Amino acid sequence: DGGITQSPKYLFRKEGQNVTLSCEQNLNHDAMYWYRQDPGQGLRLIYYSQIVNDFQKGDIAEGYSVSREKKESFPLTVTSAQKNPTAFYLCASSTGTYQSYNEQFFGPGTRLTVL
Amino acid sequence: AQSVSQHNHHVILSEAASLELGCNYSYGGTVNLFWYVQYPGQHLQLLLKYFSGDPLVKGIKGFEAEFIKSKFSFNLRKPSVQWSDTAEYFCAVNAGHQAGTALIFGKGTTLSVSS
């Protein structure tokens, strides 16, 4: 089955620790995205990547880092510099072509809790 | 900056009632418009989309939305809701036709349907 997988589903972290969230897709999509979802805030863009080895900051990139070494993978690192990291993190992908009009497909999410 | 406003934070309806969820966006040019739904414990999934053509678009599960360009609106409707429609609904917009760019989401509307 084609789709997007995120792991782990639940993640607990102590303050001051970095943690990496995994996102893998087998849809052969060029573009990938990371969003953060907080209650009553909708989805806010952290980073996105339109092609391998390239990525751009979104609206709330501070305290986060990403890499895009492979087309199918777009891991997100939540660093100790992120002041309020407890949230639900969603990864998405799209074909990245004009014809797709940017319809995005979402993974199941990772819920991060900082203790 | 582009933005998306969803007027209702929480809507409570009885089964068989009609539904309309408001969505307005701020962008003067060409837009692609989306409604996504997040059922409890499930992935965020596409409900319907508008790219061009007929401003009345139909989606899954009996939902439809009307694009009114003069009002910058893309309201979601369903003539008769079911208990299974209980979910969170997000309106999203992508400005222009630039490939691989991220969506801007509204803050979401929680719909609760009582049987």
Coordinates of C-alpha atoms in Angstrom, one line a residue:
Chain A
D1 CA 0.0 0.0 0.0
G2 CA 1.2 3.5 -0.8
G3 CA 1.3 6.0 1.9
I4 CA 3.1 8.0 4.6
T5 CA 4.4 6.5 7.8
Q6 CA 5.5 8.3 10.8
S7 CA 7.2 6.9 13.8
P8 CA 6.9 6.7 16.7
K9 CA 3.2 7.3 17.3
Y10 CA 4.0 8.6 20.8
L11 CA 7.2 10.1 22.0
F12 CA 8.3 11.4 25.4
R13 CA 11.3 13.6 25.9
K14 CA 13.0 15.2 28.8
E15 CA 13.6 18.9 28.7
G16 CA 16.9 19.7 27.1
Q17 CA 17.0 16.7 24.9
N18 CA 16.9 16.7 21.1
V19 CA 14.6 14.2 19.5
T20 CA 14.0 13.1 15.9
L21 CA 10.7 12.3 14.3
S22 CA 10.6 10.0 11.3
C23 CA 8.6 10.4 8.2
E24 CA 8.8 8.1 5.2
Q25 CA 6.7 8.0 2.0
N26 CA 6.4 5.5 -0.8
L27 CA 4.2 7.6 -3.0
N28 CA 7.2 8.8 -5.1
H29 CA 6.3 12.4 -4.2
D30 CA 8.8 15.1 -4.7
A31 CA 7.5 17.5 -2.0
M32 CA 7.3 16.9 1.7
Y33 CA 6.1 19.0 4.6
W34 CA 6.1 19.1 8.4
Y35 CA 3.2 20.7 10.3
R36 CA 2.6 21.2 14.0
Q37 CA -1.0 20.9 15.3
D38 CA -2.0 22.4 18.6
P39 CA -5.6 22.5 19.9
G40 CA -7.4 25.5 18.5
Q41 CA -4.5 26.5 16.3
G42 CA -5.0 24.4 13.2
L43 CA -1.9 23.2 11.4
R44 CA 1.2 25.5 11.2
L45 CA 4.0 24.9 8.8
I46 CA 7.5 24.1 10.2
Y47 CA 9.5 23.2 7.2
Y48 CA 9.0 21.9 3.7
S49 CA 11.1 20.5 0.9
Q50 CA 10.3 20.6 -2.8
I51 CA 13.2 18.4 -3.8
V52 CA 16.0 16.2 -2.4
N53 CA 18.8 18.2 -0.7
D54 CA 16.7 21.3 -0.5
F55 CA 14.3 22.6 2.1
Q56 CA 12.7 25.9 3.2
K57 CA 11.6 27.3 6.6
G58 CA 7.9 27.6 7.3
D59 CA 6.2 29.9 9.7
I60 CA 7.5 28.3 12.9
A61 CA 10.9 26.9 12.1
E62 CA 12.7 28.1 15.2
G63 CA 13.9 25.3 17.3
Y64 CA 13.5 22.7 14.6
S65 CA 15.8 21.2 11.9
V66 CA 15.3 18.9 9.0
S67 CA 17.2 17.0 6.3
R68 CA 16.2 15.7 2.9
E69 CA 18.9 13.2 1.8
K70 CA 16.5 10.8 0.2
K71 CA 13.3 11.4 -1.8
E72 CA 11.3 9.2 0.5
S73 CA 12.5 10.5 3.9
F74 CA 12.1 13.8 5.6
P75 CA 13.1 13.5 9.3
L76 CA 12.3 16.4 11.7
T77 CA 14.6 17.1 14.7
V78 CA 13.0 18.9 17.7
T79 CA 15.9 20.6 19.4
S80 CA 16.3 21.8 23.0
A81 CA 15.9 25.4 21.6
Q82 CA 12.2 24.8 20.9
K83 CA 10.5 26.4 23.9
N84 CA 7.2 24.6 23.7
P85 CA 7.6 21.4 21.8
T86 CA 4.7 19.4 23.3
A87 CA 2.4 19.0 20.3
F88 CA 1.0 16.7 17.5
Y89 CA 3.4 16.6 14.5
L90 CA 2.1 15.8 11.0
C91 CA 4.1 15.0 8.0
A92 CA 2.7 15.4 4.5
S93 CA 3.7 14.9 0.9
S94 CA 2.6 16.0 -2.5
T95 CA 3.7 15.3 -6.1
G96 CA 5.1 18.8 -6.2
T97 CA 4.1 19.2 -9.8
Y98 CA 1.8 21.9 -11.4
Q99 CA -0.8 19.3 -12.3
S100 CA -1.2 18.1 -8.7
Y101 CA -2.2 21.6 -7.5
N102 CA -0.5 20.8 -4.3
E103 CA -3.0 18.3 -2.9
Q104 CA -1.3 16.9 0.2
F105 CA -1.4 13.5 1.7
F106 CA -0.9 13.1 5.4
G107 CA 0.7 10.6 7.8
P108 CA -0.9 9.4 11.0
G109 CA 1.2 11.9 13.1
T110 CA 3.5 11.7 16.2
R111 CA 2.4 13.0 19.5
L112 CA 5.4 14.5 21.4
T113 CA 5.3 15.2 25.1
V114 CA 8.0 16.9 26.9
L115 CA 8.3 15.9 30.6
Chain B
A1 CA 0.4 37.5 4.3
Q2 CA -2.2 34.9 3.3
S3 CA -4.5 33.7 6.0
V4 CA -7.6 31.5 6.3
S5 CA -10.4 32.1 8.8
Q6 CA -12.9 29.5 9.9
H7 CA -15.8 31.2 11.7
N8 CA -17.0 28.5 13.9
H9 CA -14.7 26.8 16.5
H10 CA -17.2 24.2 17.7
V11 CA -20.5 23.3 16.1
I12 CA -23.0 21.0 17.7
L13 CA -25.8 19.4 15.7
S14 CA -28.4 16.7 15.9
E15 CA -28.4 13.9 13.3
A16 CA -30.3 14.9 10.1
A17 CA -29.6 18.7 10.7
S18 CA -28.0 20.6 7.8
L19 CA -24.4 21.8 8.1
E20 CA -22.6 24.8 6.8
L21 CA -19.1 25.6 8.0
G22 CA -17.6 29.0 7.0
C23 CA -14.2 29.6 5.5
N24 CA -12.7 32.8 4.2
Y25 CA -9.3 33.4 2.9
S26 CA -7.2 36.5 2.2
Y27 CA -5.4 36.4 -1.2
G28 CA -6.4 38.3 -4.3
G29 CA -5.0 36.0 -7.0
T30 CA -5.6 32.5 -8.1
V31 CA -6.1 30.0 -5.3
N32 CA -6.5 26.3 -4.8
L33 CA -8.9 25.5 -2.0
F34 CA -9.3 22.4 0.1
W35 CA -11.3 21.0 3.0
Y36 CA -9.7 18.3 5.1
V37 CA -11.3 16.2 7.8
Q38 CA -9.8 14.5 10.8
Y39 CA -11.9 11.8 12.3
P40 CA -11.1 10.8 15.9
G41 CA -7.9 8.7 15.9
Q42 CA -7.5 8.9 12.1
H43 CA -5.3 10.5 9.5
L44 CA -6.1 13.9 8.1
Q45 CA -7.8 13.2 4.8
L46 CA -9.0 15.2 1.9
L47 CA -12.8 15.9 1.8
L48 CA -12.9 18.0 -1.4
K49 CA -10.9 20.4 -3.4
Y50 CA -11.4 23.3 -5.9
F51 CA -8.9 24.2 -8.6
S52 CA -10.9 25.8 -11.4
G53 CA -14.2 25.5 -13.3
D54 CA -17.5 24.8 -11.6
P55 CA -17.5 26.7 -8.3
L56 CA -19.7 24.1 -6.7
V57 CA -17.6 21.1 -5.9
K58 CA -18.7 17.8 -4.5
G59 CA -16.6 15.6 -2.2
I60 CA -16.8 12.4 -0.3
K61 CA -19.6 11.4 2.0
G62 CA -22.1 13.8 0.6
F63 CA -20.2 17.0 1.4
E64 CA -20.0 19.9 -1.0
A65 CA -18.5 23.4 -1.0
E66 CA -19.0 26.5 -3.0
F67 CA -16.3 28.9 -4.1
I68 CA -17.5 32.5 -4.2
K69 CA -14.6 34.5 -5.5
S70 CA -16.2 37.9 -4.8
K71 CA -16.5 36.9 -1.1
F72 CA -13.2 35.1 -0.8
S73 CA -15.2 32.2 0.6
F74 CA -15.3 28.4 0.4
N75 CA -18.0 27.2 2.7
L76 CA -18.6 23.6 3.4
R77 CA -22.1 22.1 3.4
K78 CA -23.9 18.9 3.9
P79 CA -27.8 18.7 3.8
S80 CA -28.1 16.0 6.5
V81 CA -25.3 15.2 8.9
Q82 CA -24.8 11.8 10.5
W83 CA -23.2 10.8 13.9
S84 CA -20.2 9.5 11.9
D85 CA -19.5 13.1 10.7
T86 CA -18.2 14.0 14.1
A87 CA -14.7 15.2 13.4
E88 CA -12.5 18.2 13.1
Y89 CA -12.7 20.1 9.7
F90 CA -10.0 22.2 8.3
C91 CA -10.1 24.6 5.4
A92 CA -6.8 25.2 3.5
V93 CA -5.6 27.4 0.7
N94 CA -2.7 27.3 -1.6
A95 CA -2.1 30.6 -3.5
G96 CA -1.4 30.5 -7.2
H97 CA -0.2 27.5 -9.0
Q98 CA 3.4 27.3 -7.8
A99 CA 4.2 23.6 -7.5
G100 CA 5.3 22.1 -4.2
T101 CA 4.3 25.0 -2.0
A102 CA 2.7 24.5 1.4
L103 CA -0.9 24.9 2.3
I104 CA -2.2 27.5 4.8
F105 CA -4.7 26.1 7.1
G106 CA -7.5 27.6 9.2
K107 CA -7.7 26.9 12.9
G108 CA -10.3 24.2 12.4
T109 CA -13.9 23.6 13.3
T110 CA -14.9 20.7 15.6
L111 CA -18.2 19.2 14.6
S112 CA -20.1 17.2 17.2
V113 CA -23.2 15.3 16.0
S114 CA -25.6 13.7 18.5
S115 CA -27.7 10.8 17.6

